[in-house]
Short mmCIF file of C-alpha atoms in Angstrom, two decimals:
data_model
loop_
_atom_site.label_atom_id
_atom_site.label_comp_id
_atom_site.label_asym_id
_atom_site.label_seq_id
_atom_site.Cartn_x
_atom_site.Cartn_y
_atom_site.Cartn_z
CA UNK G 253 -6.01 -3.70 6.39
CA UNK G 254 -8.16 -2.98 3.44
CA UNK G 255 -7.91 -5.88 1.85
CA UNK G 256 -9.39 -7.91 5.03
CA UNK G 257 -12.02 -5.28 5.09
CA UNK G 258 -12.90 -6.40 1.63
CA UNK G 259 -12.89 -10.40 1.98
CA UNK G 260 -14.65 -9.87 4.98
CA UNK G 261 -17.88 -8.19 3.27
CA UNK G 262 -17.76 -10.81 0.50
CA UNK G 263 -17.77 -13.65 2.99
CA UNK G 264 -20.81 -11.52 4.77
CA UNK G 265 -22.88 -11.40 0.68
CA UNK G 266 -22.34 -14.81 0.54
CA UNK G 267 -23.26 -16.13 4.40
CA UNK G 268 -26.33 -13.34 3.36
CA UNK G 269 -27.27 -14.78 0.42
CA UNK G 270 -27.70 -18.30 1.70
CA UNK G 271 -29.75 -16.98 4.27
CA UNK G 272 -26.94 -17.40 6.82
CA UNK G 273 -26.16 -15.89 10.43
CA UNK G 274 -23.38 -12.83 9.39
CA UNK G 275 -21.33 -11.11 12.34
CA UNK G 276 -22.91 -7.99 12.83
CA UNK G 277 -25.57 -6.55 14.83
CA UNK G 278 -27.47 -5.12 12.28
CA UNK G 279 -27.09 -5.93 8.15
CA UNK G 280 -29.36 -5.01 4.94
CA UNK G 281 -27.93 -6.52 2.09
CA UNK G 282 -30.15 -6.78 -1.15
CA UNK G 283 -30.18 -10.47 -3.20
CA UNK G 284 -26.68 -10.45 -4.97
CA UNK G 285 -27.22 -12.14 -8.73
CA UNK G 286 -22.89 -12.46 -8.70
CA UNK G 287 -19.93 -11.68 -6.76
CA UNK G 288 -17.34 -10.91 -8.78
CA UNK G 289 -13.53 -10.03 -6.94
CA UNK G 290 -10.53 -8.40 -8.45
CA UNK G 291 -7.90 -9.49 -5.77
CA UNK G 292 -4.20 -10.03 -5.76
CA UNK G 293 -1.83 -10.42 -8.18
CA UNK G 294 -0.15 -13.65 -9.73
CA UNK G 295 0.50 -14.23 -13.58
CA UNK G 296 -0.09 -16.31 -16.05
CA UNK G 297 3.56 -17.91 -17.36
CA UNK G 298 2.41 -20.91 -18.86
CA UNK G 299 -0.15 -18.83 -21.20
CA UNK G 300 2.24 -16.09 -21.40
CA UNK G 301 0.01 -13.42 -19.63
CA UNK G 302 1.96 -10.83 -17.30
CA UNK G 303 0.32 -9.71 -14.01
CA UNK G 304 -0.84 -6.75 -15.39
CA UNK G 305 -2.76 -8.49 -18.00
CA UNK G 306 -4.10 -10.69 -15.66
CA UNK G 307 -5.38 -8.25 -13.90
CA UNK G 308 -7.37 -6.46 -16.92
CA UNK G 309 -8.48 -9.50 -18.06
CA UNK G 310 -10.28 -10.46 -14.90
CA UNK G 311 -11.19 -6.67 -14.73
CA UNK G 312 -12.28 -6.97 -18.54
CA UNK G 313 -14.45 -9.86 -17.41
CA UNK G 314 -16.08 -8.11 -14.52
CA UNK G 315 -17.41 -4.90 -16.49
CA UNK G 316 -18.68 -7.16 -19.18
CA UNK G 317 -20.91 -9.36 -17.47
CA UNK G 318 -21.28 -7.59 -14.40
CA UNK G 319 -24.91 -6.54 -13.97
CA UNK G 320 -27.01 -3.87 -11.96
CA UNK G 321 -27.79 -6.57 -9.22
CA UNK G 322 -23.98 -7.93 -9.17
CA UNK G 323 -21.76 -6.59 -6.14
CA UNK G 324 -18.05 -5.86 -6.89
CA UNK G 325 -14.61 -6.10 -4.90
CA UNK G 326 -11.61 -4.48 -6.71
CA UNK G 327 -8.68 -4.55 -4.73
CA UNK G 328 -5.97 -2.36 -6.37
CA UNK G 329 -6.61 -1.54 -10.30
CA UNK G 330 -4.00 -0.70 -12.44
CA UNK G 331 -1.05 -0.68 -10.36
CA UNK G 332 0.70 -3.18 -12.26
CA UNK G 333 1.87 -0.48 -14.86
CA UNK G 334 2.96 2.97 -15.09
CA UNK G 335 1.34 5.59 -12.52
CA UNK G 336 -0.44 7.96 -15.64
CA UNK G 337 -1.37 4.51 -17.21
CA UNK G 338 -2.67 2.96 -13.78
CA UNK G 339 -4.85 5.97 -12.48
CA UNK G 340 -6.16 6.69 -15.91
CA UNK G 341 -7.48 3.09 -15.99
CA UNK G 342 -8.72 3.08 -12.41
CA UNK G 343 -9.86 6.91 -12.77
CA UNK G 344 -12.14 5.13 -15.82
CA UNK G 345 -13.27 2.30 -14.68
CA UNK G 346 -14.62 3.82 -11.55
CA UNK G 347 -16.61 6.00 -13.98
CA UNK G 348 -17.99 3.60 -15.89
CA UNK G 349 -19.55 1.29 -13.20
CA UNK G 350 -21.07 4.38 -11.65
CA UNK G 351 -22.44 6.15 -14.76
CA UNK G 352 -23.78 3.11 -16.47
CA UNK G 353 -27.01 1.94 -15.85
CA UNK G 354 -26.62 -1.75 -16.95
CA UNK G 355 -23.42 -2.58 -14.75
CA UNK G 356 -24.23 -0.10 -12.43
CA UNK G 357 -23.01 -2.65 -9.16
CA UNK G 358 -22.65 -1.93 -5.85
CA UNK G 359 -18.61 -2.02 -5.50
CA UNK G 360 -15.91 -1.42 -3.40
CA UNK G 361 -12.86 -0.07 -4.95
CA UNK G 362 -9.65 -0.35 -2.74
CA UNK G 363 -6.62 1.82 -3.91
CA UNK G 364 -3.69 3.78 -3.29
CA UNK G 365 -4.48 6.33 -5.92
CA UNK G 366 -4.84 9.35 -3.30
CA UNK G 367 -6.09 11.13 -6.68
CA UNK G 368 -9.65 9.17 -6.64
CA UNK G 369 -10.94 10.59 -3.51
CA UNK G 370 -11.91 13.63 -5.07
CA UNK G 371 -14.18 11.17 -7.57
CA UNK G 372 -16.48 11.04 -4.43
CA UNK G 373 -17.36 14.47 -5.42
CA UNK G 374 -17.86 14.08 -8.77
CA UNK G 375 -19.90 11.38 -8.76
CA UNK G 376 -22.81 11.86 -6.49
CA UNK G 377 -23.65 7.89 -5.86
CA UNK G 378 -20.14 7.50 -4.50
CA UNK G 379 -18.14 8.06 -1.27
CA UNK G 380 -14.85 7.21 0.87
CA UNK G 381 -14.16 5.11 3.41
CA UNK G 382 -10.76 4.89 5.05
CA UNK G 383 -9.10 2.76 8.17
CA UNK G 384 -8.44 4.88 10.80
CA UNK G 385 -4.81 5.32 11.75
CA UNK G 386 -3.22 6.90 14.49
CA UNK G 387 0.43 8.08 14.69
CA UNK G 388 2.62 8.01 17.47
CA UNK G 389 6.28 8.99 18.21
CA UNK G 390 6.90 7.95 14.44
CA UNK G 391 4.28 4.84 14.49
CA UNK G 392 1.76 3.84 13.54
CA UNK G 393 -1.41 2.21 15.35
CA UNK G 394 -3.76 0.67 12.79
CA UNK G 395 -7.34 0.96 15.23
CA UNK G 396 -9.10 -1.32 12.96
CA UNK G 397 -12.07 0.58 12.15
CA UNK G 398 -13.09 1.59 8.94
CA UNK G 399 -14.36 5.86 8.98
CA UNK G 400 -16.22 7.99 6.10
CA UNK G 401 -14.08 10.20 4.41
CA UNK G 402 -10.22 9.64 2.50
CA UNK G 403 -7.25 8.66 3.71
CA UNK G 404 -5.10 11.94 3.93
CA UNK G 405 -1.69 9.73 3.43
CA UNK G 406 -0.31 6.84 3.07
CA UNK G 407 1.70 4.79 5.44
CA UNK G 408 3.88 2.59 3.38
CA UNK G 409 7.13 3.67 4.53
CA UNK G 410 6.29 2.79 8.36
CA UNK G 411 4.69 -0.51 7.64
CA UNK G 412 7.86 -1.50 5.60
CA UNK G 413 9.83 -0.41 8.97
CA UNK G 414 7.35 -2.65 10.70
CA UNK G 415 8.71 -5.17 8.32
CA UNK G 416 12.02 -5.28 9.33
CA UNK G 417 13.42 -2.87 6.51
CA UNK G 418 17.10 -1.95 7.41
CA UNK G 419 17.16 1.03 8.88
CA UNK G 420 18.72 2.74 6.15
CA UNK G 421 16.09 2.26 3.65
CA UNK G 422 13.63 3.38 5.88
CA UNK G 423 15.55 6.58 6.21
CA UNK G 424 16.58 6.91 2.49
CA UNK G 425 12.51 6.42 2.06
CA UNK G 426 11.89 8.91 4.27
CA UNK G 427 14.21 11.68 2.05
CA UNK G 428 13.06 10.45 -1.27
CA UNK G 429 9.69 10.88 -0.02
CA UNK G 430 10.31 14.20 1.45
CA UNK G 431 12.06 15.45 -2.13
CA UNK G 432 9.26 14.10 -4.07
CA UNK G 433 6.24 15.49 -2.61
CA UNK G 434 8.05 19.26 -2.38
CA UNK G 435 8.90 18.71 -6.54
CA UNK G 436 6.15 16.83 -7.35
CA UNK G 437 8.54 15.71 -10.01
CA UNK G 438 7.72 11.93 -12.17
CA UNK G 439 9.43 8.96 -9.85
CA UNK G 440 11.20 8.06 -14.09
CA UNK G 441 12.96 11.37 -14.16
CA UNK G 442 13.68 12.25 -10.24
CA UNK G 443 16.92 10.63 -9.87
CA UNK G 444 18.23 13.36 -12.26
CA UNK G 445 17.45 16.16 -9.37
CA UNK G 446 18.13 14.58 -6.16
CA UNK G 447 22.04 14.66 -4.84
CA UNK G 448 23.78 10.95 -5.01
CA UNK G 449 24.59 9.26 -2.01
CA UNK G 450 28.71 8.23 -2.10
CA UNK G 451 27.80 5.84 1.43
CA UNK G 452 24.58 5.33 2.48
CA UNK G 453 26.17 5.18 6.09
CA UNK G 454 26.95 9.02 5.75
CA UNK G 455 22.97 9.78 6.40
CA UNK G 456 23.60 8.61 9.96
CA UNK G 457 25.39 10.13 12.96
CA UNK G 458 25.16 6.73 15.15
CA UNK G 459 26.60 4.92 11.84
CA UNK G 460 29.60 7.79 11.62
CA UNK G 461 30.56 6.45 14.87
CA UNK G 462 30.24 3.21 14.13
CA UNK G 463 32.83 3.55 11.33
CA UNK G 464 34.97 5.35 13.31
CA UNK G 465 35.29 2.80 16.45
CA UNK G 466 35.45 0.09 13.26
CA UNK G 467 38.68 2.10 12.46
CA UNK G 468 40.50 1.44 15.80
CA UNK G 469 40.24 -2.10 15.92
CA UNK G 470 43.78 -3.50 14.98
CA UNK G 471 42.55 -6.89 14.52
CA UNK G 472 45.94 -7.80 13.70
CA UNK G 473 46.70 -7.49 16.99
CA UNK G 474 43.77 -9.52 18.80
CA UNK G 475 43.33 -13.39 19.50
CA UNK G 476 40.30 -14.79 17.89
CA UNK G 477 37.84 -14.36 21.41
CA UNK G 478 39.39 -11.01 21.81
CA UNK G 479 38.12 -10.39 17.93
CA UNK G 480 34.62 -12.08 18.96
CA UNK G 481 34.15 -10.00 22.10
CA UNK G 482 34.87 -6.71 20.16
CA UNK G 483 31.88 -7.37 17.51
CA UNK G 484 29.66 -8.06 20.03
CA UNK G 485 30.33 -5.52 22.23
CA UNK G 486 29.67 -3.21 18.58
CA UNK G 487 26.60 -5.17 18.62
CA UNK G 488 25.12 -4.27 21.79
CA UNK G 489 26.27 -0.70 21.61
CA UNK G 490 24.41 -0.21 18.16
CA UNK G 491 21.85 -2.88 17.93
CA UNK G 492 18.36 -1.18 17.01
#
């Protein structure tokens, strides 16, 4: 994923810069004065810094000493608050290593903000990569290549399936996401416009039925193996 993408061209500065063999057939890399990364997220409890602060404060510390001849990872700015707050900040700080001369770094800026693509346009020094996906039947194939241009979507929902996810989040995902991209209404105020669910089991046909065959078992009536043999007969029948 991206964030392997990233580690793996710091590990290929470094390996660079100390004049090292780097895996690739061909590689022109400048001398790097610092390599500064903004990856992950953990907090600070004991100093009573949140994640998100964290995070600006090692992205604080990158723009400020950061120079012309530095080379910059950011994986993710921003996220770690509201989604106005986050893109404004990423939105920014994108701007601000490009446009100014001083801590004008080489850097590569991983997000999910779909909205920064069009920043490629804007700012003529700067440009998209993506990693090439293909879809099949309803999954996904990541091909492990990285390709010019921006990501057209994102994929969360089917990697969370890859996951494990019960099925019925996955599908519950799947409407929510559906609603929200044809309102393109605020994820704070959307559960105001979008129809409650009484059973989450009432999205499925297969899970109808399942109910229904649950209703017929008079377990009253059955001997413990008798009991045992009906779930897992259920559990063949319907096991996904």
């Amino acid at each position: 994923d991206k964030s392997t993408f990233l580690r793996q061209i710091g590990h290929i500065v470094i390996l660079a810069q100390i004049g090292s063999y780097v895996p690739a057939e061909y590689c022109k890399i400048s001398l790097v004065d610092q390599l500064f990364t903004r990856v992950g997220a953990s907090d600070n409890i004991s100093q009573g810094e949140s994640t998100f602060l964290v995070e600006m404060n090692e992205a604080s510390y990158i723009l400020n000493n950061s120079t012309k001849n530095s080379f910059i990872i950011l994986d993710e700015i921003g996220r770690g608050t509201s989604t106005f707050d986050g893109l404004a900040l990423a939105w920014s700080i994108t701007e601000f290593i490009h446009n100014n001369k001083k801590n004008k770094a080489r850097t590569l800026f991983a997000t999910h903000y779909h909205e920064l693509i069009y920043l490629a346009e804007e700012l003529k020094d700067a440009f998209n990569l993506n990693v090439e996906v293909k879809e099949f039947n309803d999954q996904i194939i990541f091909l492990r290549k990285i390709i010019k241009g921006g990501a057209s979507k994102s994929y969360g929902i089917q990697v969370a399936k890859m996951a494990g996810m019960p099925i019925s989040v996955i599908e519950r995902a799947k409407v929510l996401l559906e609603q929200f991209m044809q309102e393109k209404v605020k994820i704070d105020t959307v559960s105001n416009n979008i129809p409650k669910i009484k059973n989450q089991l009432n999205l499925f046909n297969d899970n109808l039925l399942f109910l229904e065959e649950i209703k017929k078992i008079k377990v009253e009536d059955m001997t413990p193996i008798e009991a045992l043999n009906a779930l897992n007969e259920l559990k063949k029948k319907y096991d996904n």
